[in-house]
Coordinates of C-alpha atoms in Angstrom, one line a residue:
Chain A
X30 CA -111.3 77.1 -8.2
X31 CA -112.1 78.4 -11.7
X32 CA -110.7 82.2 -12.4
X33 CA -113.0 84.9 -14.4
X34 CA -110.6 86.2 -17.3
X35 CA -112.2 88.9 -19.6
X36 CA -110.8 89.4 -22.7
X37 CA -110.3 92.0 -25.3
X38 CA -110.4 90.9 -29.3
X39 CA -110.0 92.4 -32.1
X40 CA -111.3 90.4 -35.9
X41 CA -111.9 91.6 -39.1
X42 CA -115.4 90.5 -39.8
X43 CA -115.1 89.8 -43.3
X44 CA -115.5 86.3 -43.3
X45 CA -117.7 85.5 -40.2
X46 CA -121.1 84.8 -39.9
X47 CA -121.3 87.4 -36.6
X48 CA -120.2 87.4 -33.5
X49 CA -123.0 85.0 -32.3
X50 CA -122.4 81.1 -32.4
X51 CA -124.6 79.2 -34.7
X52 CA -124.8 76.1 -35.1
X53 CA -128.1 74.9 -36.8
X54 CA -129.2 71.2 -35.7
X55 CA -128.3 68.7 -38.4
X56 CA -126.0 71.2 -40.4
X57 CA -122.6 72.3 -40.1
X58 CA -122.0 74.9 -37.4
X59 CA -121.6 78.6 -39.5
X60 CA -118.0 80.1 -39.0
X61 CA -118.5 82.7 -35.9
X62 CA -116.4 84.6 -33.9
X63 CA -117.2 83.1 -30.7
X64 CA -117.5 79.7 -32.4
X65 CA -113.6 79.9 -33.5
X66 CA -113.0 81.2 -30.1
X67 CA -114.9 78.4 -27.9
X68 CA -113.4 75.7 -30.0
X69 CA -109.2 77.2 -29.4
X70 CA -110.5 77.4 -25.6
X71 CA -112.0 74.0 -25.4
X72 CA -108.8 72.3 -26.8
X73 CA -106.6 74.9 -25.1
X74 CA -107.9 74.6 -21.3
X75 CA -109.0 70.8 -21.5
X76 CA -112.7 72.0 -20.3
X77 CA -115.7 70.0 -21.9
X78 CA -117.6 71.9 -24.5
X79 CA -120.7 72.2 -22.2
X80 CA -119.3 73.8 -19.4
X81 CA -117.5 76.3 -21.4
X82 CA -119.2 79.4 -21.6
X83 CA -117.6 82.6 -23.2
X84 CA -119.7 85.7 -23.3
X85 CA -119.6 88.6 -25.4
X86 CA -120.2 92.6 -25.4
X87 CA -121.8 93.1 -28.3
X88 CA -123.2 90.4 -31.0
X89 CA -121.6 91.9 -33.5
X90 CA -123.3 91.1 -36.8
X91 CA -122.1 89.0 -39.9
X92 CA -119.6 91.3 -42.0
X93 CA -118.5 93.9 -39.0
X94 CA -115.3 94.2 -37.3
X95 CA -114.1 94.8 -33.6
X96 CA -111.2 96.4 -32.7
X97 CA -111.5 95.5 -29.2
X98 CA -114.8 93.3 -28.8
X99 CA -114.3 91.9 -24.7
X100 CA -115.5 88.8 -23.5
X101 CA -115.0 86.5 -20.7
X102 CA -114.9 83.0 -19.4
X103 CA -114.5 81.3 -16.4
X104 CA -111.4 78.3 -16.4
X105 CA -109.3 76.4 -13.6
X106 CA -106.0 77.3 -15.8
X107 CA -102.5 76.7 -15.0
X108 CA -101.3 78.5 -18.0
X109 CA -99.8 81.7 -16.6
X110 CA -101.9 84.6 -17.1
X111 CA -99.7 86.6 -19.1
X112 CA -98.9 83.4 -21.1
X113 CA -102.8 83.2 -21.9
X114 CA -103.2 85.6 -25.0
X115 CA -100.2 84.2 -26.7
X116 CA -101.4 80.6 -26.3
X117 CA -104.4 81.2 -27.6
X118 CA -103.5 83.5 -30.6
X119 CA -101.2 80.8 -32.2
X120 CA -104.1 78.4 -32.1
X121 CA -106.5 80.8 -33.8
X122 CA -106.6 81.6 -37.3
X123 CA -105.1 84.8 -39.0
X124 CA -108.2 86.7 -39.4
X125 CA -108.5 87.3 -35.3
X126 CA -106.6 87.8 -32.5
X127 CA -106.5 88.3 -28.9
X128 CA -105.2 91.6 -27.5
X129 CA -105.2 91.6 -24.4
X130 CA -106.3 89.3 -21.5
X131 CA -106.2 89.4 -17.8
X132 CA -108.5 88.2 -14.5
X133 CA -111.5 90.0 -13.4
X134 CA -113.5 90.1 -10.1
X135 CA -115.8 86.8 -9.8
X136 CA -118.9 89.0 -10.3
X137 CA -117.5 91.2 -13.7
X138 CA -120.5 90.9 -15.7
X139 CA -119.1 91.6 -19.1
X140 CA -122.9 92.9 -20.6
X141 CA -124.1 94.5 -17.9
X142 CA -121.5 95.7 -16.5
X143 CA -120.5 98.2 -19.8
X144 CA -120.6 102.0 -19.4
X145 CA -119.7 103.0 -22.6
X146 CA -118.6 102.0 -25.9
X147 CA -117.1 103.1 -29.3
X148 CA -118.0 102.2 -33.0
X149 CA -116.5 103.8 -35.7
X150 CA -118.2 103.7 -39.1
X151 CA -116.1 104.6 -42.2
X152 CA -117.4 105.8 -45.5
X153 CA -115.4 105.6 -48.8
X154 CA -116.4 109.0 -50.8
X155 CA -114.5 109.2 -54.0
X156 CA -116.0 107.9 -57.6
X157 CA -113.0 105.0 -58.2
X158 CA -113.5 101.8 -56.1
X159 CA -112.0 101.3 -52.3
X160 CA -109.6 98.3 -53.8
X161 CA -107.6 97.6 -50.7
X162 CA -110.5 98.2 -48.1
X163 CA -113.3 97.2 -49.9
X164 CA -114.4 95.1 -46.5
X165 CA -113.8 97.5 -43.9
X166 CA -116.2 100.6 -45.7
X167 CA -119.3 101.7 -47.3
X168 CA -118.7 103.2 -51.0
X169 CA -120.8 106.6 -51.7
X170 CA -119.7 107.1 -55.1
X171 CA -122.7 108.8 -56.2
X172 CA -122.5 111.9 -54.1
X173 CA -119.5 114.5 -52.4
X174 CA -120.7 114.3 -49.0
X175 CA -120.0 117.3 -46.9
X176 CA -118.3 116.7 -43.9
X177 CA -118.5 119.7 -41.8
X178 CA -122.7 119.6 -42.2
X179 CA -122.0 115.4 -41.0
X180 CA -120.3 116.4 -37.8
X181 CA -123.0 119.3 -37.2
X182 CA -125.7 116.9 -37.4
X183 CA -123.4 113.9 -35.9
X184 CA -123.1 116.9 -32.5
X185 CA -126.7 116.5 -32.3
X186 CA -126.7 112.8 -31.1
X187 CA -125.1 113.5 -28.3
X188 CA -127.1 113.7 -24.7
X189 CA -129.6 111.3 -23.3
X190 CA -132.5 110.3 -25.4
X191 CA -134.5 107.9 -26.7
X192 CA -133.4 106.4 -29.9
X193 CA -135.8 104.7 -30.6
X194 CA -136.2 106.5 -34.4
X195 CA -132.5 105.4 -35.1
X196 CA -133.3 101.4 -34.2
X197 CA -134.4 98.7 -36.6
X198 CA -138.5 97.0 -36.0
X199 CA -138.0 94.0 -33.6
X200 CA -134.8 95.0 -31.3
X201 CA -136.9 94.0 -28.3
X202 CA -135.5 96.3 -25.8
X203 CA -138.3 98.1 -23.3
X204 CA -135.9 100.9 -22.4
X205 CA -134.7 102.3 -25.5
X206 CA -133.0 105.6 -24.1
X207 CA -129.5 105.6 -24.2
X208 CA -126.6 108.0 -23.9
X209 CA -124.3 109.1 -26.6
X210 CA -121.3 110.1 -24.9
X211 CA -119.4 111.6 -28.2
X212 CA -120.1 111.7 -32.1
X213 CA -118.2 113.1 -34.4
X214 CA -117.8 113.1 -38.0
X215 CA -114.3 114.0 -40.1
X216 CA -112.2 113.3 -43.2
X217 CA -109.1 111.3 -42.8
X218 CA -106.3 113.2 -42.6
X219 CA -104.0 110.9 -44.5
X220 CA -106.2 109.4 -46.9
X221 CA -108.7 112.2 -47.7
X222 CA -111.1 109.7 -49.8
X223 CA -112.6 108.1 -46.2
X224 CA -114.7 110.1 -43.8
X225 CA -115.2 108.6 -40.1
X226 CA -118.1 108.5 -38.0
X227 CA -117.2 108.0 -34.7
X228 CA -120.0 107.6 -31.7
X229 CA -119.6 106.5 -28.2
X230 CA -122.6 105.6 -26.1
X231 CA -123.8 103.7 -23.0
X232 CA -125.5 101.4 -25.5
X233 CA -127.4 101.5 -28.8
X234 CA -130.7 99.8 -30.0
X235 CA -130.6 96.9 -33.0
X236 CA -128.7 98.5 -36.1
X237 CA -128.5 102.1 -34.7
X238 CA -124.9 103.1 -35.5
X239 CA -125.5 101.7 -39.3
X240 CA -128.7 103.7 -39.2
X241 CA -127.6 106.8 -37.5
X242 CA -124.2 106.3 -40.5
X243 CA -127.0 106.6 -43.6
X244 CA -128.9 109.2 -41.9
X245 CA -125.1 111.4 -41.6
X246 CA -124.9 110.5 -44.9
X247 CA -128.3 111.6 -46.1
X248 CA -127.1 114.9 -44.3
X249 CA -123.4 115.0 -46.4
X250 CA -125.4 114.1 -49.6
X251 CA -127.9 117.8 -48.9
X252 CA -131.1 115.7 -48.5
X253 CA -131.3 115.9 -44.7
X254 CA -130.5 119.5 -42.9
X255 CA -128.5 118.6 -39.4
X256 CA -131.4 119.7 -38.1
X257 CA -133.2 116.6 -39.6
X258 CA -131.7 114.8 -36.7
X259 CA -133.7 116.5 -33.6
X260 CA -136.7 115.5 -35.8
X261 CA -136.2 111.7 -35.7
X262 CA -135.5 111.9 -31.8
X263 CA -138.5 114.3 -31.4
X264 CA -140.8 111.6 -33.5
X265 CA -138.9 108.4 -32.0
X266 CA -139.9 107.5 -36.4
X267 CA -137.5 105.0 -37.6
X268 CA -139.4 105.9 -41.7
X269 CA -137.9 109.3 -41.1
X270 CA -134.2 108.2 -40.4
X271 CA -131.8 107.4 -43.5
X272 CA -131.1 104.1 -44.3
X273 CA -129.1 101.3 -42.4
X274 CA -125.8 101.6 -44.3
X275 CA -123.9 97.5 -44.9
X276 CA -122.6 95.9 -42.3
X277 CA -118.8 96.0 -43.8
X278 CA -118.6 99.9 -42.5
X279 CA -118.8 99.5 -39.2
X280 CA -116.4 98.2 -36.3
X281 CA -116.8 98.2 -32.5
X282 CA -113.7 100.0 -31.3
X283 CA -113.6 99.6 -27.7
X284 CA -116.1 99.2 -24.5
X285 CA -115.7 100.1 -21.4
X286 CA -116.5 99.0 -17.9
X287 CA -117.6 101.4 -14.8
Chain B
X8 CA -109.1 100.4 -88.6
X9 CA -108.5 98.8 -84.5
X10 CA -106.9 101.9 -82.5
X11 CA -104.4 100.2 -79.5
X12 CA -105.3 101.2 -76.0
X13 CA -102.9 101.4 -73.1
X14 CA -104.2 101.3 -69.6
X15 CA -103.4 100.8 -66.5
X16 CA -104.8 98.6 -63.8
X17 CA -104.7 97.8 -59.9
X18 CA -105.6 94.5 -58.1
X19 CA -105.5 93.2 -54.9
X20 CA -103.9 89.8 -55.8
X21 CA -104.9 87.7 -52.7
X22 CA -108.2 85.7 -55.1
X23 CA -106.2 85.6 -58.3
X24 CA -104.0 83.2 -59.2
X25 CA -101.6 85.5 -60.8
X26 CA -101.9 87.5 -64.2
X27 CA -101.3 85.2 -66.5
X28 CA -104.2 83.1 -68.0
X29 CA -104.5 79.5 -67.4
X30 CA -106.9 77.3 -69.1
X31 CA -105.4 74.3 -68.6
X32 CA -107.4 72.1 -71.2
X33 CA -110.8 70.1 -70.2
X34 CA -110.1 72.0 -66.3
X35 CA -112.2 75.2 -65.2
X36 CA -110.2 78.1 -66.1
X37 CA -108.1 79.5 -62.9
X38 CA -109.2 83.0 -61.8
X39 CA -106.6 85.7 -63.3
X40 CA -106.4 89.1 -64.0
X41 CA -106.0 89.0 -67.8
X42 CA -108.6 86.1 -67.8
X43 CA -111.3 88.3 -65.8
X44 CA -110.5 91.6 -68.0
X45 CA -110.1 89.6 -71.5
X46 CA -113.5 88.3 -70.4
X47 CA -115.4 91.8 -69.7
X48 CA -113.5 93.4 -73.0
X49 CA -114.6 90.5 -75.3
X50 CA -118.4 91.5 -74.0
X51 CA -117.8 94.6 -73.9
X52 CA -116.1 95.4 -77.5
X53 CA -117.7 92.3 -79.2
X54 CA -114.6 91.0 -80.7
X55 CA -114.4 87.5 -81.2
X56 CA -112.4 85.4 -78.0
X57 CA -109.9 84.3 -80.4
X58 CA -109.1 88.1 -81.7
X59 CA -108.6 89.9 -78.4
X60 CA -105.1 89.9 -77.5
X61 CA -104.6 91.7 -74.0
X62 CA -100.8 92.0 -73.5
X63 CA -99.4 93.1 -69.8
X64 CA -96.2 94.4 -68.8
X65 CA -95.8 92.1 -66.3
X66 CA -96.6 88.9 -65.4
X67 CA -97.1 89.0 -61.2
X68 CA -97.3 86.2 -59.3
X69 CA -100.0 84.2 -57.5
X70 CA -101.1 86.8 -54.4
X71 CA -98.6 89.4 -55.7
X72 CA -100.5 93.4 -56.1
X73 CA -100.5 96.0 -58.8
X74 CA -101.2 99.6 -58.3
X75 CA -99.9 100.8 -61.4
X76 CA -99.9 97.2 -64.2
X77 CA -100.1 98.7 -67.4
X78 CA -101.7 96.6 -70.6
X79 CA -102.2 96.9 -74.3
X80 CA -105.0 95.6 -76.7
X81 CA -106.5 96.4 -80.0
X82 CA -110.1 97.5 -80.7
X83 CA -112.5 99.2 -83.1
X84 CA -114.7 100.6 -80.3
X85 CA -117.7 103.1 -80.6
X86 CA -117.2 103.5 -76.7
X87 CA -115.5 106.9 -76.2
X88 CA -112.1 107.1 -74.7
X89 CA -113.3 109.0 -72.0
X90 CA -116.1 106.3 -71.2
X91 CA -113.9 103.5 -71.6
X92 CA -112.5 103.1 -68.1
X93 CA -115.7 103.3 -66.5
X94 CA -117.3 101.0 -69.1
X95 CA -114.9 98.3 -67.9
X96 CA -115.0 98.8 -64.5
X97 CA -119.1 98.9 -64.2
X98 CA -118.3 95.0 -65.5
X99 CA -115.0 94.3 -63.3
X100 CA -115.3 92.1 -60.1
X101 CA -114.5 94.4 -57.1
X102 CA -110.8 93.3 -57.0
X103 CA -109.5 95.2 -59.7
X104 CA -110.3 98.2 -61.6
X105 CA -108.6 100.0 -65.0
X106 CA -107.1 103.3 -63.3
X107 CA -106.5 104.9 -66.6
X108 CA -107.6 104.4 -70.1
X109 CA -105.8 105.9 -73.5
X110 CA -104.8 105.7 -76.7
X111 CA -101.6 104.5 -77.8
X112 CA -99.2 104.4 -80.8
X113 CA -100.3 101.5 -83.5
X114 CA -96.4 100.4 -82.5
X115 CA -96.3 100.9 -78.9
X116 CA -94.8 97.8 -76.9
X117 CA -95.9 97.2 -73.6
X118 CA -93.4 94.9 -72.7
X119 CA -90.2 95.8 -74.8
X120 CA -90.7 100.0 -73.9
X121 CA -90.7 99.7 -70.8
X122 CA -87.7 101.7 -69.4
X123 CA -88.2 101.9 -65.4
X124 CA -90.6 100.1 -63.2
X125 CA -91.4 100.6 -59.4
X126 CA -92.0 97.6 -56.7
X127 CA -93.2 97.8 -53.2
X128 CA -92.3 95.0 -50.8
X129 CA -94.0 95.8 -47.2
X130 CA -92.6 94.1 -44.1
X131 CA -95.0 93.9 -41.3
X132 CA -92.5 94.0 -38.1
X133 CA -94.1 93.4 -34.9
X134 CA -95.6 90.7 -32.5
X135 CA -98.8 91.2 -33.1
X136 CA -100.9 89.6 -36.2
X137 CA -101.1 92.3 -39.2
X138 CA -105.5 91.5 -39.1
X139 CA -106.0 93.8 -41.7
X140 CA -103.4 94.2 -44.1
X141 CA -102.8 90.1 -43.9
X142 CA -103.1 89.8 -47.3
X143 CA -100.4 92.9 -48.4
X144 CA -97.7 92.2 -46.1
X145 CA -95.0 89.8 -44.8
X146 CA -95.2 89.4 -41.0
X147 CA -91.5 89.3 -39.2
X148 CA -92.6 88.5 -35.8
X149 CA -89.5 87.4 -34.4
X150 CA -87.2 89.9 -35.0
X151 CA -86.6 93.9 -34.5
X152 CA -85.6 94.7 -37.5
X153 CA -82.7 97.7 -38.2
X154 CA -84.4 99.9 -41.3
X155 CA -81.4 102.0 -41.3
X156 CA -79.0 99.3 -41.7
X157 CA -81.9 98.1 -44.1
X158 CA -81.6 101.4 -46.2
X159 CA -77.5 101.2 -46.3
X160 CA -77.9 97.6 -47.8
X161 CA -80.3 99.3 -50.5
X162 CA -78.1 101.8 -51.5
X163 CA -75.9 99.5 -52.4
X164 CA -78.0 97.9 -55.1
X165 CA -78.0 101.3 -56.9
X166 CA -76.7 101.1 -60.6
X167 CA -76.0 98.7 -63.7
X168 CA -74.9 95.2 -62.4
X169 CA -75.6 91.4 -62.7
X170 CA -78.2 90.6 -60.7
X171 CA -78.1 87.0 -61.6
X172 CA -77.6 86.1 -58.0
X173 CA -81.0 87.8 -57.0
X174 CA -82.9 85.7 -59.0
X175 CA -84.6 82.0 -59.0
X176 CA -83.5 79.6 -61.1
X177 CA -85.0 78.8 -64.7
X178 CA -85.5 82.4 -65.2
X179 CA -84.2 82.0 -68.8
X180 CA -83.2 85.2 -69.7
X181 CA -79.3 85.2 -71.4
X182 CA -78.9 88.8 -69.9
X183 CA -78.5 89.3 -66.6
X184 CA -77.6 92.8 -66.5
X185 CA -80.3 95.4 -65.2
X186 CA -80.4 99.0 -63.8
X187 CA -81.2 99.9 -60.2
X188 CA -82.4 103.7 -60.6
X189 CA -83.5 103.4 -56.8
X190 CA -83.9 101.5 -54.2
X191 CA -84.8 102.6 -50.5
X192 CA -86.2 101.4 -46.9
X193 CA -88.3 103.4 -44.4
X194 CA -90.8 102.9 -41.4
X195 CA -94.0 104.1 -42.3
X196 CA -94.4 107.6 -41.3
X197 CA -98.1 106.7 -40.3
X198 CA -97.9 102.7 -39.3
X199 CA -94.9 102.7 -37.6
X200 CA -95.0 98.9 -37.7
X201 CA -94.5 98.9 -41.5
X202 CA -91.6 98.8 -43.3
X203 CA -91.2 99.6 -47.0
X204 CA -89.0 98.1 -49.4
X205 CA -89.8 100.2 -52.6
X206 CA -87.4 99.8 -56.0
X207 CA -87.4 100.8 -59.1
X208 CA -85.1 99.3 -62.1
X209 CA -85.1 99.2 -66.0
X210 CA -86.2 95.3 -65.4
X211 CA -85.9 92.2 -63.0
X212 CA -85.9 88.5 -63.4
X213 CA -87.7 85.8 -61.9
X214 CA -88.7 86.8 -58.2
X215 CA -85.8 89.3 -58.0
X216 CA -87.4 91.7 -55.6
X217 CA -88.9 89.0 -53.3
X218 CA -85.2 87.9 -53.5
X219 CA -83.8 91.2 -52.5
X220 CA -86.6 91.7 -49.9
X221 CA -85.2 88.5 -47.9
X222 CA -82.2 89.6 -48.6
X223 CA -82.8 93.1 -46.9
X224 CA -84.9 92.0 -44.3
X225 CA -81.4 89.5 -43.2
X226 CA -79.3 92.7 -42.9
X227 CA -82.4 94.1 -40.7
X228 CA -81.8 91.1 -38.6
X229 CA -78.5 91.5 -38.3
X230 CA -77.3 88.1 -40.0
X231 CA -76.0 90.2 -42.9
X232 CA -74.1 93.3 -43.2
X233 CA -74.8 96.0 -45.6
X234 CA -71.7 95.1 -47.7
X235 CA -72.9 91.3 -48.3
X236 CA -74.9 92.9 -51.3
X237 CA -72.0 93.5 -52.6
X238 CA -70.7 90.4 -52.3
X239 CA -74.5 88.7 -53.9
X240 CA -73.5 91.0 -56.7
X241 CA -69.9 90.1 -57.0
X242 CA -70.2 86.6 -57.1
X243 CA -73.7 86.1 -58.8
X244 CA -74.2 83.6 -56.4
X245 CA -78.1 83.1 -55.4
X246 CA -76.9 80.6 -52.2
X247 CA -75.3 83.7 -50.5
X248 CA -78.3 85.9 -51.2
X249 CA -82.1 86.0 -48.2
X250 CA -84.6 83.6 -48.8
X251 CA -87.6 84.3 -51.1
X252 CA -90.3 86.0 -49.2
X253 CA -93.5 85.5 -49.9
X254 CA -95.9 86.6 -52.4
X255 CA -98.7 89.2 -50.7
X256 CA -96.3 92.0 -49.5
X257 CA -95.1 92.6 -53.0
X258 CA -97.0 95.2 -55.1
X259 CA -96.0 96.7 -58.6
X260 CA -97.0 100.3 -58.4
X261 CA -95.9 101.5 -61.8
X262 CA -94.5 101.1 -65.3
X263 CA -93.0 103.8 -67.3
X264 CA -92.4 103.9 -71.0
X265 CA -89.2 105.7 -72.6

């Protein structure tokens, strides 16, 4: 009788092509998170590639990171459960690994089933180059952002609306109100070059943290007001929004289930 | 008249092979630091390939990091000092970048002034993967390693002696002798499963401080005790001394001149 396990991952995006499997017919498959993943499964748990099914939270795309991306799979196992995460770590290579992993209810529904989530987006303000985290930020040389007018706007987020205005064209989603739980904005108190966005939500549109990121960031550089941000909900007008900062800034910190 | 021009320059090591240039003949050139900035001053200056001589204090290893490398060439630039760093770094892959730029005395010697340099060796110590400092650290997953007994051992290295015994052989230097100013161990006050190694000493020979690093990190496991540095000292004997550890968790993070 095959057991649901869900779990938890953390990868630095850097060298993936996304979350998402891909393997183009006639081509070699593209290096993927869940790709890597499927494959150490496959060979670890002796189940044929086709019935093997792992789902993810989020399709993370090419370039971002997770700190604690879930998934699950169903397997008939008789690896001891908390044997599981270390077998499958020493297969995978050094650039992700499995944090924690344990059994969930038959009908866990690892999507649908999430209440809330946390990204973090983190933004490298000084004028010399961000050398050792060059991957894991955006680089505003040009500008001193101001931080304290970021989290003003970055308080606005939060409530339920629609967010339409802070989505990219094409995310094919009817409902597009969602709930930001929390979003804050704040220098790092060790290294004082990197300010972090943090937002929590009960789901966002196609690209809306990296959008809502540059339109904070429009706010630290003095071209947006923090009221700016009421006006994009208001309008649902994605023209009015900043920018959709690179994918190398943001990582999905952890989700939640009810 | 060509002024000389000191500066100093960091790297993350993990996509060069080292700083030294190698053009083995009728190959492709390997990627180095002094091949990558010889190329972007030769552009930028003008001055013929064959006239641009860019000397470095030292020359770190395949993977190995520099905060604080320092390097010396001669120009008759137009570029003003002040403009100079940038002007390089605008041309610089995203990998390195010159930290400071200046003027130096027509007989300053980048190699032979040198009086103290400082290395950093980090030790990653815990089960879990080190995802995103993989490249800048060396991972001891197997053992819970004493810093403390780590910092005695250090101490010990403290002063004038032969360090022949920390040192790979073929280094071909006649002297052996070299000053330990400092040398210390401490869990990161942040990352508390990071332990430094940093030291700082008038000179070293060939993979000395990866040498003493394996050497430390043994008295951390408890296979030596403090006092066997002594005894590596006494007897000069590089069979009694830790194995080499490897490349990425060293960093040279400065060079001073007398």
């Amino acid at each position: 009788m095959p057991k649901r396990y869900k779990i938890t991952i953390a990868y630095d995006g850097s060298a993936f092509h996304g979350w998402q499997k891909q393997e183009p017919p006639g081509e070699e498959p593209l290096r993927t998170v869940q790709g890597e993943l499927e494959q150490v499964l496959v060979r670890l748990l002796g189940t044929p590639k086709q019935q093997l099914h792992l789902m993810g939270a989020s399709r993370t795309d090419s370039g971002v990171h997770a700190l604690g991306q879930t998934a699950m799979f169903d397997a008939d196992s008789s690896i001891p459960l908390e044997r599981m995460a270390l077998a499958i770590n020493a297969r995978l290579p050094n650039d992700m690994e499995i944090r924690t992993c344990e059994l969930a209810p038959a009908d866990f529904d690892v999507i649908g089933g999430v209440t809330n989530k946390q990204y973090r987006y983190r933004v490298f303000n000084a004028e010399h180059k961000p050398l050792w985290v060059r991957n894991a930020v955006y680089h505003c040389f040009n500008a001193e952002l101001d931080a304290v007018k970021m989290n003003d706007a970055a308080q606005r987020l939060i409530g339920t609306h629609d967010i339409e205005g802070f989505s990219a064209a094409g995310h094919g989603r009817e409902n597009t109100v969602r709930t930001i739980y929390d979003c804050m904005v704040f220098v790092d108190p060790v290294y004082p070059d990197e300010i972090h966005i943090t937002i929590q939500g009960s789901g966002f549109l196609y690209n809306s943290v990296r959008i809502i990121a540059g339109t904070l960031v429009e706010v630290g550089r003095g071209r947006f007001t923090p009221a700016h941000i009421d006006q994009v909900l208001k309008t649902a007008d994605r023209t009015i929004a900043g920018p959709t900062l690179p994918p190398q800034g943001l990582c999905l910190e952890w989700v939640r289930y009810g």
